[in-house]
XYZ file of C-alpha atoms in Angstrom:
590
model
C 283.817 84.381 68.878
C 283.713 80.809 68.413
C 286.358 78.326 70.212
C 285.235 74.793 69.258
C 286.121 71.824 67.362
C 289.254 70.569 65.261
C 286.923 68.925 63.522
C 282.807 68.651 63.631
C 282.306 66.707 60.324
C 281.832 63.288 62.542
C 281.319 63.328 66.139
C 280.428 60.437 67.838
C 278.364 61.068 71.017
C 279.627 59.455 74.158
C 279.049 60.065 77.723
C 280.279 59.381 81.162
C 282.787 61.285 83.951
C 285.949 62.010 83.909
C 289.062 60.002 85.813
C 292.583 60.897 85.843
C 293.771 57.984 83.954
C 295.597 58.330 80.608
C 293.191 56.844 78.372
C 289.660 57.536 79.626
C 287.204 55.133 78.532
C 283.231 55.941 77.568
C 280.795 53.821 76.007
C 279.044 54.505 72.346
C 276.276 52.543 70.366
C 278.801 50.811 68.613
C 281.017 49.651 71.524
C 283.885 50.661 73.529
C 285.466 53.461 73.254
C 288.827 54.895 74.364
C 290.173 58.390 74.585
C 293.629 58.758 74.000
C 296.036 61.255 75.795
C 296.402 63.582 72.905
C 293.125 63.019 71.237
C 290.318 66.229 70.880
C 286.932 65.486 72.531
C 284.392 68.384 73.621
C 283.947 67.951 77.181
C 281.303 69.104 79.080
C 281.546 71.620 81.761
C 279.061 71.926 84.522
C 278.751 75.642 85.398
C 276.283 76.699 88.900
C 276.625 80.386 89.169
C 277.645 83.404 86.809
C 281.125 83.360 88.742
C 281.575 79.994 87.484
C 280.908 80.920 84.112
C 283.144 84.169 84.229
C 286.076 81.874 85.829
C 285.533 79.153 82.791
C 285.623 81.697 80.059
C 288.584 83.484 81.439
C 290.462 80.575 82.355
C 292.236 80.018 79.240
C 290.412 77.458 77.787
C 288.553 77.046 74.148
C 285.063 77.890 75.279
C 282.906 77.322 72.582
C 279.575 78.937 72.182
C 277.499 75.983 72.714
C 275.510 76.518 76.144
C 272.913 74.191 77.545
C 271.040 75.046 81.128
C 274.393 74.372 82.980
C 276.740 73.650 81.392
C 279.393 75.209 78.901
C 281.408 73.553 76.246
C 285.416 72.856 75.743
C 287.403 71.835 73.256
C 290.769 69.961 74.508
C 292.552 66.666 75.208
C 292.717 64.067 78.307
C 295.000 66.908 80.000
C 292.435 69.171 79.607
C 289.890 67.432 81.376
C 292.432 66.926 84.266
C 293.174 70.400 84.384
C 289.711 71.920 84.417
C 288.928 69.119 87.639
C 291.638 70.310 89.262
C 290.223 73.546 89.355
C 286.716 72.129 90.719
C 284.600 71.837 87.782
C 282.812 68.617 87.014
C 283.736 68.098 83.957
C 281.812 64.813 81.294
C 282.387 64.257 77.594
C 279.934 65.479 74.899
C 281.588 64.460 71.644
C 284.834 62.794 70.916
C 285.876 64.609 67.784
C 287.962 62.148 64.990
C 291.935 63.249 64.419
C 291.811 62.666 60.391
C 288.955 63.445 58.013
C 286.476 61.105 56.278
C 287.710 60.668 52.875
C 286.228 63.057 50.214
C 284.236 65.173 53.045
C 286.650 68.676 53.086
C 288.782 69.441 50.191
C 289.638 73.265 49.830
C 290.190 72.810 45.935
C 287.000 71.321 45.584
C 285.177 73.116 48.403
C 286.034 75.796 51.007
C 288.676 78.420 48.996
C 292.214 78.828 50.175
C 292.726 82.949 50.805
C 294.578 82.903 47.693
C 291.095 81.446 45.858
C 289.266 84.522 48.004
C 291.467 87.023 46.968
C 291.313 86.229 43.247
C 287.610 86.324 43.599
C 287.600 89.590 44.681
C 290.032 90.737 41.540
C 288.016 88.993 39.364
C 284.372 90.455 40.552
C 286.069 94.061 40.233
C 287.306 93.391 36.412
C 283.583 91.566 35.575
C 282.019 93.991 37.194
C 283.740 97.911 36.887
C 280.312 99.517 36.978
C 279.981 97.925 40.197
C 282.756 96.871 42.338
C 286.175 98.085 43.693
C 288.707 96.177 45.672
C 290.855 98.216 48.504
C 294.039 97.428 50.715
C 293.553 98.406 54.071
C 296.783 97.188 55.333
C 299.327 94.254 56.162
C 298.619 91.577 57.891
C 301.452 90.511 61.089
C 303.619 88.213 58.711
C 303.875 90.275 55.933
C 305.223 93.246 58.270
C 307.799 90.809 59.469
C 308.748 89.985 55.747
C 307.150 91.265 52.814
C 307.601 88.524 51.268
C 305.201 86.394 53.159
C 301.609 87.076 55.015
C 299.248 88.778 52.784
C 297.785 92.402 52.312
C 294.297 92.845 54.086
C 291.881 93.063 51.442
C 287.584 94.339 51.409
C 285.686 94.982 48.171
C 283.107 97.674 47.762
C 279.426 97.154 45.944
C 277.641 99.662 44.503
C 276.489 101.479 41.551
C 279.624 104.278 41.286
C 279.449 107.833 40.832
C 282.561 109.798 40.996
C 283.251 109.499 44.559
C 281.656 106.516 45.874
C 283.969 103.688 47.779
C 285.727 106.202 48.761
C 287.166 105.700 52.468
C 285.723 108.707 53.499
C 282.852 108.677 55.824
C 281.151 111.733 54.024
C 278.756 110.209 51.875
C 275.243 110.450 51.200
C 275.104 106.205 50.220
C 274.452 104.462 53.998
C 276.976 101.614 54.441
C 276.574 97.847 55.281
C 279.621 95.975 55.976
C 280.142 92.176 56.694
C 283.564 90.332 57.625
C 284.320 87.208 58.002
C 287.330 84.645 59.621
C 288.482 87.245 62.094
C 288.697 83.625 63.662
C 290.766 81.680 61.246
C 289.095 78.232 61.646
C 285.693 79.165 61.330
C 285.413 78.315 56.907
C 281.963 78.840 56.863
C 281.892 82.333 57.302
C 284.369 83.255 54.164
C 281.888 81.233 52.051
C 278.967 82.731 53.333
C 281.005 86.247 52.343
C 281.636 84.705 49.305
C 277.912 84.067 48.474
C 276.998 87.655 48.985
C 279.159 88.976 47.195
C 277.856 87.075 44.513
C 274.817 87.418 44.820
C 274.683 90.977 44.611
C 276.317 92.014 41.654
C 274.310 88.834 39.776
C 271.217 90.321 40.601
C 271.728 94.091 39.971
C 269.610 94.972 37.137
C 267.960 92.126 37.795
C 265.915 92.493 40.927
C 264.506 95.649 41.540
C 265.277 95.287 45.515
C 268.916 94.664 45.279
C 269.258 97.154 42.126
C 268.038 99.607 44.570
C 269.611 98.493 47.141
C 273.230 99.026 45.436
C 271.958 101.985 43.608
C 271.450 104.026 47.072
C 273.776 101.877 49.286
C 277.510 100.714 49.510
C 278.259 97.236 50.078
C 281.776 96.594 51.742
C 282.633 93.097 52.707
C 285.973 91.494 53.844
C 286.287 88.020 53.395
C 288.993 87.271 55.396
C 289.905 89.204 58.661
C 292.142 87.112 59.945
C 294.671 85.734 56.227
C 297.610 84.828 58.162
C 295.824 82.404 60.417
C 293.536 80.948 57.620
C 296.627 79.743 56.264
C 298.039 77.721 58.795
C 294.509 76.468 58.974
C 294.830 75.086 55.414
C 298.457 73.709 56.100
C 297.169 70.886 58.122
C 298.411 67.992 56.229
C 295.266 65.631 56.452
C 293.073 67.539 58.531
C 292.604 71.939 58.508
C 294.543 72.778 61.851
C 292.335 74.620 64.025
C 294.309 77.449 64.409
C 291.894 80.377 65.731
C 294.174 83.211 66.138
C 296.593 85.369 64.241
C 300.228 84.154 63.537
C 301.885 85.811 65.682
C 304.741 84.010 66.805
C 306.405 86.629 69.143
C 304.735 85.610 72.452
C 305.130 82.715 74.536
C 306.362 79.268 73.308
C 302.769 77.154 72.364
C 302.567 74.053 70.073
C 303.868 74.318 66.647
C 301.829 72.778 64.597
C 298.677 74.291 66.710
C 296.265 72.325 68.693
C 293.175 72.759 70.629
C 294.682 74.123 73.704
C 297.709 75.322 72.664
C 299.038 78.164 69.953
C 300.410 80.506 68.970
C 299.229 84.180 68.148
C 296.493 86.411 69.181
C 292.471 86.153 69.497
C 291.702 88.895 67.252
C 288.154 89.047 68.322
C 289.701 89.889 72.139
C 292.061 92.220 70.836
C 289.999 95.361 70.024
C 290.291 97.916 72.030
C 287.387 98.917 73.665
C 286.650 97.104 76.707
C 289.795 95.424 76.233
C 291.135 92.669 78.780
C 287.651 91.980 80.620
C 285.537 89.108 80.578
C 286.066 85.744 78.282
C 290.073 86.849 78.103
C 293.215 85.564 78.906
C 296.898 86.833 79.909
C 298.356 83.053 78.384
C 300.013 83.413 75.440
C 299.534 80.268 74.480
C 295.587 80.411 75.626
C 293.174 80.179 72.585
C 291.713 83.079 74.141
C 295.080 85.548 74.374
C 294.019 89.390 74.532
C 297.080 90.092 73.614
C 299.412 92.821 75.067
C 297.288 95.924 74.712
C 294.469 96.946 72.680
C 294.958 96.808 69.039
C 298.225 95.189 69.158
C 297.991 93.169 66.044
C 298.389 94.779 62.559
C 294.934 92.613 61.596
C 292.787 94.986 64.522
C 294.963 98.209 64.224
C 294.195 98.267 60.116
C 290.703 97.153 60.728
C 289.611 100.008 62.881
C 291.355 102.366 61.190
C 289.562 101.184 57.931
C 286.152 100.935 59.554
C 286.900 104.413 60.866
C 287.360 105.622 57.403
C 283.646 104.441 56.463
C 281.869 105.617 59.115
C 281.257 109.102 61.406
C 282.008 108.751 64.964
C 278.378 109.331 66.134
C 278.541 108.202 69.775
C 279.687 110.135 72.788
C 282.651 108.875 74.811
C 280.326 107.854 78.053
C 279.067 104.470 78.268
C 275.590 105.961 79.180
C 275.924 108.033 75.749
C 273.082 106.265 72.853
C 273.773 107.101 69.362
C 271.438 109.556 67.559
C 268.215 107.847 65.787
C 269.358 109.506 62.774
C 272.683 107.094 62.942
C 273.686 106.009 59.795
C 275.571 101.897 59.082
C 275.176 98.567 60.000
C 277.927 96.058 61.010
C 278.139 92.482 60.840
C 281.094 89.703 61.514
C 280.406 86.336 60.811
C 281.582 83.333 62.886
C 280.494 79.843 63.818
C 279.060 78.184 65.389
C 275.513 77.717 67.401
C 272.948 79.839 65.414
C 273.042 82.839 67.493
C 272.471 86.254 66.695
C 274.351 88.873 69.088
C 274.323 92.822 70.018
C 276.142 94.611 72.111
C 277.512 94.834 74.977
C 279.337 91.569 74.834
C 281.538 92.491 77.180
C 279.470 93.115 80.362
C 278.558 90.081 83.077
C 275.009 89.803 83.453
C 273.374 87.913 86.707
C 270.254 87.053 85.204
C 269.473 85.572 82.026
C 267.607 89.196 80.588
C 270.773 91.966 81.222
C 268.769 94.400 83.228
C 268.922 98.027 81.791
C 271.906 99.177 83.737
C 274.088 96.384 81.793
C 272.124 96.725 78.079
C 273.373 99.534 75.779
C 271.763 103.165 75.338
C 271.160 101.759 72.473
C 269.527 98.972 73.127
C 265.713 98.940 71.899
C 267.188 99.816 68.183
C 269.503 97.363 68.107
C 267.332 94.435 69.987
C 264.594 95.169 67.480
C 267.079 95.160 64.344
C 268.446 91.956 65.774
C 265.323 90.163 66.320
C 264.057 91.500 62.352
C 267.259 89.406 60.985
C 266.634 86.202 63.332
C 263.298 86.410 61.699
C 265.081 85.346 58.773
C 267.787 82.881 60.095
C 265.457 81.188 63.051
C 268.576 82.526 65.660
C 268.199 82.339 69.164
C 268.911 86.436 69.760
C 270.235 88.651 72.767
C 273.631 89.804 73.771
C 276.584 87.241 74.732
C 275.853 86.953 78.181
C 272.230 86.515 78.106
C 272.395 83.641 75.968
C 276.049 82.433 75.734
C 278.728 84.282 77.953
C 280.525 87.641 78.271
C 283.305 88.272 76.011
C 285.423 91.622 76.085
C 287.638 92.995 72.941
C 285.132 91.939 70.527
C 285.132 93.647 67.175
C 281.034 94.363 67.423
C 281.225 95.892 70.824
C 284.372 98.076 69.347
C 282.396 99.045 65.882
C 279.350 100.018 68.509
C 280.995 101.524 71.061
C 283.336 103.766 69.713
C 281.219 104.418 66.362
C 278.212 104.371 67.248
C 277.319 101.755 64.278
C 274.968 99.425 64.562
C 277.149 96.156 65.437
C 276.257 92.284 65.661
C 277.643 88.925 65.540
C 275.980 85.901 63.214
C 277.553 82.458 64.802
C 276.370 80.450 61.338
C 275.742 76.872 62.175
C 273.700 74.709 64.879
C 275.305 73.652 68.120
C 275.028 70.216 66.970
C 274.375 67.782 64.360
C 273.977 67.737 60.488
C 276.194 71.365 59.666
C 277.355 71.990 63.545
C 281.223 72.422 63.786
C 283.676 74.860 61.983
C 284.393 72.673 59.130
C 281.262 70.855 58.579
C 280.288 69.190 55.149
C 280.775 71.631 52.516
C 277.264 71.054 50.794
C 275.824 72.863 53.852
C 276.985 76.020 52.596
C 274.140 76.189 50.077
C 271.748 73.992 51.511
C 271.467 75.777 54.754
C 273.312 78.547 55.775
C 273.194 80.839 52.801
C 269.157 80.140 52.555
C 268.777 81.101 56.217
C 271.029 83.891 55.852
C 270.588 85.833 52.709
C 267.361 87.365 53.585
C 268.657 88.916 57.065
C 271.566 90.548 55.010
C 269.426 92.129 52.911
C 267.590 93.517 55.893
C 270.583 94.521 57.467
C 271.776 96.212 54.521
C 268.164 97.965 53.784
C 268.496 99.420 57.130
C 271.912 100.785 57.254
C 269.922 104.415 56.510
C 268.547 104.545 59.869
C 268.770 101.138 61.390
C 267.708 102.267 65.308
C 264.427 103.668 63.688
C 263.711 101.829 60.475
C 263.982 98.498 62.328
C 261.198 99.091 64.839
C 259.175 99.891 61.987
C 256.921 97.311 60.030
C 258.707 94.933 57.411
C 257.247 95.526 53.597
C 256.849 92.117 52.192
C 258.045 92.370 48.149
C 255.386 94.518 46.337
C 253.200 92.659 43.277
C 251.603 94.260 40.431
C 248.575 93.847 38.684
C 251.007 94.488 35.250
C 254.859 94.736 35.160
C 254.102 96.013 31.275
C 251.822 98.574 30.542
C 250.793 101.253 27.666
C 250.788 104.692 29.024
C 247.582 105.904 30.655
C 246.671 102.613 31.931
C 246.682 102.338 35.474
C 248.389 99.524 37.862
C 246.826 98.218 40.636
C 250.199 97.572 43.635
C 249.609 95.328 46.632
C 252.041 94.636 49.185
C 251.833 92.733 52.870
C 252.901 94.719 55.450
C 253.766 93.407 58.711
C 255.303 94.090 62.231
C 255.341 91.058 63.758
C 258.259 89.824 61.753
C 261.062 89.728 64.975
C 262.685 85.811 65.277
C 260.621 83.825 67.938
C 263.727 82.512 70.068
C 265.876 85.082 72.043
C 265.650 87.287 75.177
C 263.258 90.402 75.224
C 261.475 89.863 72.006
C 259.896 93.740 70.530
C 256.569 93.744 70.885
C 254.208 93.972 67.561
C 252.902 97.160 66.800
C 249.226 97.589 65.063
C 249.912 99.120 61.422
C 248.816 102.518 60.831
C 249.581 104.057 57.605
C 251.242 103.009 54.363
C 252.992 104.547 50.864
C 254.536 103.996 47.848
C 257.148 106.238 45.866
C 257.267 106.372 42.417
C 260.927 106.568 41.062
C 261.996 108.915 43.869
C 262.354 107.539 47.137
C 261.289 108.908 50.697
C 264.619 109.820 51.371
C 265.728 111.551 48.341
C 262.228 113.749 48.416
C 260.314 111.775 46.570
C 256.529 112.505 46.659
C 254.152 109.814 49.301
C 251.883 108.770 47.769
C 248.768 106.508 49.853
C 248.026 102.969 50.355
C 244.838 101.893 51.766
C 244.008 98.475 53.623
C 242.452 96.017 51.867
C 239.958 94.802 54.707
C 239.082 98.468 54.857
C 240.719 99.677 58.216
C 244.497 99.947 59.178
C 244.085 97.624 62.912
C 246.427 95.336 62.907
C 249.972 94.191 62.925
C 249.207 92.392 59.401
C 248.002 94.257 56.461
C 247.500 93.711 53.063
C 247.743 97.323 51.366
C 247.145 98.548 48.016
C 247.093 101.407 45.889
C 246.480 102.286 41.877
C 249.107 103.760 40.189
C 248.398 106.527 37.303
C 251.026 105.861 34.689
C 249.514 109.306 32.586
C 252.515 110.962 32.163
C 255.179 108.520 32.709
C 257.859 108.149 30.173
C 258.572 105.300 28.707
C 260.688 102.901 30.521
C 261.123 100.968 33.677
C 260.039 103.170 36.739
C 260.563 101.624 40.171
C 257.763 101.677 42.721
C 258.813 101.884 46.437
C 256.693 100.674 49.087
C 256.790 101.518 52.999
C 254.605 100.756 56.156
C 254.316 102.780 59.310
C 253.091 101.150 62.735
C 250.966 103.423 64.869
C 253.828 104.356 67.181
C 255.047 106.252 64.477
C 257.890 104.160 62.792
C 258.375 103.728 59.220
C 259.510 100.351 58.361
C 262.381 99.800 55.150
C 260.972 100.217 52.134
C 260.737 97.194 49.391
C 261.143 97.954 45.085
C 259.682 96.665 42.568
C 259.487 97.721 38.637
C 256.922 98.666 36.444
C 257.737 99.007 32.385
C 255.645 101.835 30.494
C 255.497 101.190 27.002
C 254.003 103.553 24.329
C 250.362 103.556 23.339
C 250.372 101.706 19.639
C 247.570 104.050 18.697
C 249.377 106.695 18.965
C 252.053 105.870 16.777
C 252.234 107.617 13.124
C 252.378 105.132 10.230
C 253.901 106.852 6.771
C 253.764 105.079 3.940
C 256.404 103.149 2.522
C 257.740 104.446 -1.449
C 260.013 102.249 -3.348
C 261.338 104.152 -6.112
């Protein structure tokens, strides 16, 4: 969703209002500074009412997703300013934003990867990795249906541990899917890297870590790294700066600044293109508007092959009514990635809300699932949480509202990056990537992905903290003492309507078999002695008489005492034969 800066690497902060001269001078530490004509700045729009924010975000402009008590953010030049004064706002600059890059701060060779770099990565994870990973084409993207021999296919990659049968683009399967895509918005490099990461970090740990090797041994893993390949392009063509082309390249509409700039360009806003709840809110009928719906739902290649692929992976499970919730026993989860602000968003995007908590009229049927699953991840990340126009604006055609709303999947959007500062900005220093983002982030993918099963009921249960054991190596017949925390009051501590911790109730482990293959419960008991609050320390001994030898896997699980079991968390115990049991025979050298 995001619709910010050229450039966020170096802002300098300046203040002051707006004339309607040419070059529009405002003050920094340092000195003087002037604005020139066709220079980017973020400016500063003061917004009073909802209707002023609904007339902002559909007025064509770059809103971006930063939002302070009131006032919304735009990216655009000197004529920008005039134009959004002429239409009554009061309109101040936040951040002048610098038209070349610091030397050695953004190189994609030696940082963020070109698509080209992306695709070979997924080509070469599929040949290190057969046992594990498969690379599809789901289609063409808009160039290459004008000329094969430019634009690019559309590519995803599937994780798991194959049988005969699995990444299959079928949605009958018994292995719940996860899927994560990134740069529907071209611009927005962090979100490819983030894809990237994993990626890699999946098939480097199964086998591994007990968690992710059951994770992948029970679940597929589909990511797309690039939505949007055609657009990421002409972001990489900029010559000393990445062009902050957002859209797709669709050059069929309109007649908008070639090369692209912040208020002007060509192609479509994929992530206003889908079509549910297409052409409302945070849209535009410009062509040239960074913002462009687009002529009718779906009209670009890059959405029409998208849904048409995500409808291959999962069930339609949703009625056709707004009013109509998805069944508890739903099965997927669904996120796309974009930057920036540090938000995590569920449906509905699209809808208007005149209060800063939607009331239950404008929230989905879904909504205490999906609020709750939200809320686990920011837990993780530290997100402010809540749909779009509780704590950023409405925005209509978005891929998460379609992958809810027709599907019935559970759908959100992860803006990676703060509003501001060290990391804010599409293209921010590349070292971020690892120090920041993919720390805050890794553990809320996992959870996503551990919930795809049954995400509107395993995410209002209890989180299972990662199990220990009083031996990872024993001799058979000697028992193993397992202790896990388990705890509901894991939901982020920033965001509208915040779940409510439930008291724990009741605990298990599995042994090998897990709950939802029929594996046999087995008990955990509180440590203090009494299962009364939303914090427990559980344990349980664990008879290895009769185990084979090898490594077993112990799944753990906590229920809260409204009755919801919580994700369950492995771990691995080795059984190794008892020495004493062995049969020496003497040794005859003849």
């Amino acid at each position: 969703m995001r619709t910010v800066a050229r450039l966020a690497l170096v802002a300098i902060v300046i203040s002051g209002l707006i004339g309607g001269a040419t070059n529009l001078p405002s003050r920094t530490a340092q000195g003087q500074t002037t604005i020139g004509e066709a220079d980017l700045a973020i400016w500063r729009v003061k917004v009073s009412s909802p209707a002023e924010v609904s007339r902002l975000t559909s007025g064509g402009w770059d809103v971006l997703e930063g939002r302070g008590d009131d006032y919304l953010l735009v990216m655009g030049d000197s004529a920008t300013a005039r134009e959004l004064e002429a239409q009554g706002f009061t309109v101040s600059v936040d951040q002048l934003l610098p038209s070349e890059r610091p030397d050695g701060l953004f190189s994609y060779y030696g940082g963020y990867r070109t698509v080209v770099e992306h695709y070979q990565h997924l080509d070469a994870l599929a040949a290190a990795y057969p046992d594990l990973v498969s690379v599809v084409d789901y289609g063409d993207s808009w160039r290459k249906l004008q000329n094969a021999a430019s634009g690019y296919d559309l590519k995803a990659i599937c994780i798991t541990y194959k049988r005969a049968g699995d990444c299959a683009q079928n949605p009958a399967t018994d292995k719940p899917r996860f899927v994560l895509m990134a740069a529907i918005h071209a611009r927005e490099l962090s979100t490819s890297e983030q894809a990237w990461r994993w990626m890699d970090f999946l098939v480097s740990r199964y086998g591994v870590d007990a968690d992710i090797t059951a994770l992948l041994d029970h679940n597929e893993m589909w990511i797309i790294p690039v939505v949007n390949p055609d657009g990421r392009e002409i972001v990489e063509s900029g010559p000393t700066t990445p062009y902050t082309q957002r859209k797709n390249a669709n050059t069929s509409l309109g007649s908008c600044s070639n090369p692209p700039t912040g208020s002007s360009q060509y192609g479509i806003d994929l992530n206003r293109n889908a079509d549910f709840q297409w052409g409302g809110a945070g849209t535009s009928t410009s062509p040239c508007s960074l913002v462009y719906r687009g002529t009718s739902g779906a009209s670009e290649p890059e959405n029409y092959y998208l849904q048409n692929f995500l409808s291959s992976l999962f069930p339609d499970q949703r009625g056709p009514a707004l009013s109509d919730a998805a069944p508890q026993t739903t099965t997927g989860t669904f996120i796309t990635l974009h930057s920036y602000s540090n938000l995590v968003l569920l449906p509905w995007g699209w809808v208007e809300c005149n209060s800063s908590a939607c009331p239950p009229s404008q929230q989905s049927p879904n909504d205490a699932g999906l609020r709750s699953l939200a809320f686990r991840m920011s837990y993780f990340n530290g997100y402010n949480t809540g749909q779009p126009s509780e704590i950023l604006y409405a925005a209509s055609g978005g891929t998460d509202d379609w992958a809810y709303g027709v599907l019935g999947v559970a759908s959100f959007t992860f803006e990676v990056g703060p509003g501001s500062g060290t990391c804010s900005g599409f293209m921010p220093a590349y070292t971020c990537q690892d120090s920041t983002f993919w720390p805050k982030n890794r553990d809320a993918l996992i959870y996503a992905a551990k919930s795809a099963r049954q995400p509107y009921t395993l995410s209002l249960g209890p989180s299972t903290i990662t199990p220990t054991l009083s031996l990872t190596t024993t001799v058979v017949g000697t028992p193993i003492t397992v202790t896990a925390p388990i705890n509901d009051g894991t939901y982020g501590a920033i965001g509208i309507n915040r779940p409510a911790s439930q008291a724990i109730a009741a605990a298990e482990y599995y042994l090998d078999t897990p709950p939802w293959a029929g594996g046999a419960a087995l008990p955990m008991a509180a440590q203090d002695g009494t299962f009364n609050s939303t914090s427990e320390v559980v344990s349980a001994q664990i008879d290895t008489t009769g185990l084979s030898v090898g490594r077993h896997t112990v799944f753990v699980r906590g229920r809260d005492d409204a009755g919801n079991w919580g994700p369950t968390t492995a771990s691995w115990i080795t059984v190794v034969a008892d020495p004493s049991s062995y049969v020496y025979m003497p040794l005859i050298i003849n």
